[in-house]
């Protein structure tokens, strides 16, 4: 599963600081435990069985994933409790795979419309009054969790409509576990506490709506890294992802400090053209993410004043503050990607650093599994 | 090398329209041939040996790549003439690999500083007066091509400094082929002709500077997709990349029409939340690129009025024009990524479509090879 380094890899390469990673895992595990909540970290951030194992050892109740492919990887790696927090529109192939997966782990999948529930039911042969379309043995179904839009305006039904979606699930023979939301609009410099409050209110409305549909004890799941500190009362479960790594977005949002950042992409200074620092890590190593409020395309961990002002596929051009001497050509620097989840998805392996030494590499086993 | 589809893949998946691809290849091959220029397409756009083979069959003189890893893949696939158009800062491992590669193909590498030349010379044991540091058998050297900044302000020396870099190369025992530039500032809605003119002027200054250093017939290489139409006189070689695919950036720049776009990511409508179209292709399938002038995070090939206004890792939220009926849940739609090069790097295979049917898949053999 892991590889000992024979020689230092050529740049760019992704590195995880194992002590920082563990500290991040432990901090959020304690937070959830102190509040009596389940913690179901989103594994899309790391896509890596070794990191998932550390999260589960620290008390996570299971994992969140975004795709069926990710779910299969983490089930193969030994995780027995998975939530696909995404309103997958199932096709015949994926419906067969989800049934097989539900037969071997505790599995729940997201839904946000009556049509999506009926479509899945039809593919799995559970639609009321219908014979099995494609008989599955054992005929195991995933549980359903209703996705609710709590203000991010991505997917998710309106809170008051969650009961109708749940009712369709029950009628089709599914166990409906509860409701979930993702407060993605918390990725802004201000107002995260208000976002978490709105999320809690909307999930409470949705949970009431499920009670009206006969789901007497709906499970309430929420969370994102920027809001997790504020998601106490009203949440049975939280699902942050990025906290395990940290990234330049979280640094700029103030939800982590540079000392918490566990993921960097090591790059080499290849040029001083124009008096700037040109590094050999571009959007194919870092990702091209840049939120409107971000100050650049990434940060340098050891030069907090620097900003990556130009990013192309294999170049990051960083501007240092006035008067700073540029690190010499050939210097290896640590770049903090804006968005850890997309940076990890660009590499096949994460090098693990302990006390400044690369000790092994971990495969990004779920890289690229979008379906 | 290629795979016949057994069933239609689950979304999201990347598709190349073979007829459009061939038309793009032929159009630019004719353009360069009519002008008596060599065409050296940038293979970072597709990372795919099958597409490279079509380009070479249509008359390309060789390929451009950005990394040594890409060069090795295309050499293994049979390409015998490669330019690494990047000022790599070589380490011992890569220096050994580049020497091995130079022994089996015609190979040139980019340099933009005297120090970079001397560093490579030192690693390869060619530094004047020095014994071989690590004897290489056969002692084959890549040629050097001096990178010049023609206004994009990324890497590249000033045009008038190219001769000094070339002289260092000659003194270290390298053959110096000539000069190259990348006019990346042509990626703007206006002024592409002026950018090409500036590029030609700067490359002419650089070529003169090489003549002053004793390189009597310096080879002049330029180009990008937005400028290639304007790069006639003064260029021995052009190196466009994206033209082979087309993408939403080129569509918006007006350098291709929707009917030219050969690469799409097929996605499924998973939700109508909020009255918008939510698709299961996000930044992990499309890339997160969004230039300041772009109207969204990508386009829909069959709904040119739609814009992707919100993109996360597995969601693209598209807004249709007022009054348009949303395609039903479960509809497969064709998304045009903003930047083809980054989208291709996110998938292991390209599905090939002919007359609306998927006929095979081609491996993205150089995916992820950043070093």
XYZ file of C-alpha atoms in Angstrom, chain A residues 7-12 44-45 47 66-67 70 85-89 91 93-94 97 112-113 115-116 147 149 152-157 268-274 276 278-281 283-285 287-290 310 312-317 329-331 339 341-342 345-348 367-371, chain B residues 7-12 44-45 47 66-67 70 85-89 91 93-94 97 112-113 115-116 147 149 152-157 268-274 276 278-281 283-285 287-290 310 312-317 329-331 339 341-342 345-348 367-371:
148
model
C 15.475 8.989 -4.076
C 13.885 12.375 -3.634
C 11.208 12.795 -6.301
C 11.524 15.452 -8.982
C 9.368 18.509 -8.512
C 6.486 19.129 -8.518
C -12.951 13.557 -1.448
C -10.324 15.841 0.067
C -8.962 10.141 -1.732
C -18.980 12.259 -3.559
C -19.084 9.406 -6.037
C -14.877 6.736 -4.255
C -23.500 12.862 -0.265
C -24.488 13.589 -3.829
C -27.763 13.344 -5.757
C -26.423 10.794 -8.242
C -28.629 10.250 -11.276
C -27.783 4.541 -14.656
C -24.442 0.134 -14.412
C -24.186 2.283 -11.324
C -22.812 -1.399 -8.425
C -33.075 15.694 -3.770
C -36.212 15.019 -5.814
C -38.165 11.828 -9.559
C -34.658 10.813 -8.552
C -30.356 16.651 0.396
C -30.432 23.431 -0.009
C -25.589 27.512 -1.199
C -27.997 27.081 -4.148
C -26.297 24.121 -5.713
C -28.253 20.878 -5.430
C -30.765 20.022 -2.699
C -34.520 20.471 -2.392
C 11.540 24.323 -7.821
C 12.494 27.893 -8.690
C 13.173 27.542 -12.429
C 13.484 31.187 -13.432
C 13.820 34.713 -12.115
C 12.414 36.205 -15.305
C 11.168 39.728 -14.775
C 9.778 37.309 -10.094
C 8.857 31.263 -11.468
C 8.040 27.826 -10.059
C 7.518 24.514 -11.838
C 4.107 23.824 -10.290
C -2.526 24.344 -12.606
C -1.792 20.710 -13.484
C -0.231 20.245 -10.030
C -5.487 23.124 -9.612
C -6.745 26.343 -11.160
C -9.124 27.290 -8.342
C -9.318 30.942 -7.478
C 0.025 34.171 -12.700
C -0.457 28.387 -16.157
C -0.242 24.649 -16.549
C 3.378 24.288 -15.469
C 4.315 27.741 -14.180
C 3.396 29.603 -11.022
C 4.723 33.135 -11.038
C 17.331 29.240 -8.902
C 17.005 25.594 -7.990
C 15.544 26.260 -4.533
C -8.003 24.073 -2.865
C -9.311 18.635 -2.882
C -8.491 19.538 -6.460
C -6.889 14.774 -7.466
C -3.997 15.738 -9.759
C -1.435 13.349 -8.312
C -1.155 9.596 -8.036
C -7.988 9.852 -7.886
C -10.071 10.610 -10.945
C -13.059 8.504 -9.879
C -15.793 10.924 -10.870
C -18.442 8.292 -11.601
C -21.356 -0.320 -22.559
C -21.828 3.416 -22.492
C -19.677 4.846 -19.699
C -21.255 6.542 -16.706
C -21.065 10.322 -16.679
C -18.950 12.363 -16.490
C 0.193 18.925 -23.479
C -3.296 19.649 -24.794
C -1.375 13.907 -23.804
C 6.069 20.751 -21.351
C 7.758 18.083 -19.261
C 5.544 13.858 -21.519
C 9.445 24.074 -24.360
C 10.029 24.741 -20.698
C 13.027 26.006 -18.702
C 13.326 22.842 -16.618
C 15.595 23.160 -13.604
C 18.025 17.472 -11.023
C 17.534 12.047 -11.969
C 16.066 14.130 -14.763
C 16.723 10.686 -18.163
C 16.191 31.061 -20.162
C 19.290 31.887 -18.095
C 22.786 29.770 -14.738
C 20.305 27.190 -16.010
C 13.215 30.970 -24.257
C 9.719 36.643 -22.967
C 3.485 37.353 -21.438
C 5.866 37.873 -18.477
C 6.048 34.283 -17.356
C 9.437 32.655 -18.011
C 11.921 33.611 -20.736
C 14.836 36.024 -20.839
C -26.013 14.128 -16.677
C -28.675 16.495 -15.396
C -28.926 15.363 -11.764
C -31.085 18.106 -10.304
C -33.302 21.053 -11.160
C -32.781 22.626 -7.750
C -33.608 26.317 -7.771
C -31.324 25.637 -12.670
C -27.277 20.881 -12.065
C -24.822 18.624 -13.869
C -22.556 15.891 -12.520
C -19.362 17.328 -14.022
C -13.934 20.968 -11.421
C -12.591 17.419 -11.045
C -13.798 16.655 -14.588
C -10.878 21.899 -14.433
C -11.464 25.071 -12.432
C -10.047 27.490 -15.003
C -11.856 30.757 -15.369
C -21.290 27.845 -10.124
C -17.691 22.796 -7.454
C -15.883 19.488 -7.559
C -18.798 17.419 -8.808
C -21.460 19.981 -9.668
C -21.784 22.441 -12.512
C -24.777 24.705 -12.079
C -33.479 15.037 -15.190
C -31.309 12.276 -16.553
C -30.555 14.055 -19.834
C -9.520 24.930 -20.901
C -5.525 21.052 -21.534
C -6.567 20.908 -17.905
C -5.364 15.941 -17.598
C -8.231 14.914 -15.313
C -9.198 11.757 -17.151
C -7.447 8.487 -17.939
C -1.807 12.344 -17.765
C -0.317 13.674 -14.568
C 3.282 13.635 -15.796
C 4.359 16.979 -14.397
C 8.023 16.075 -13.916
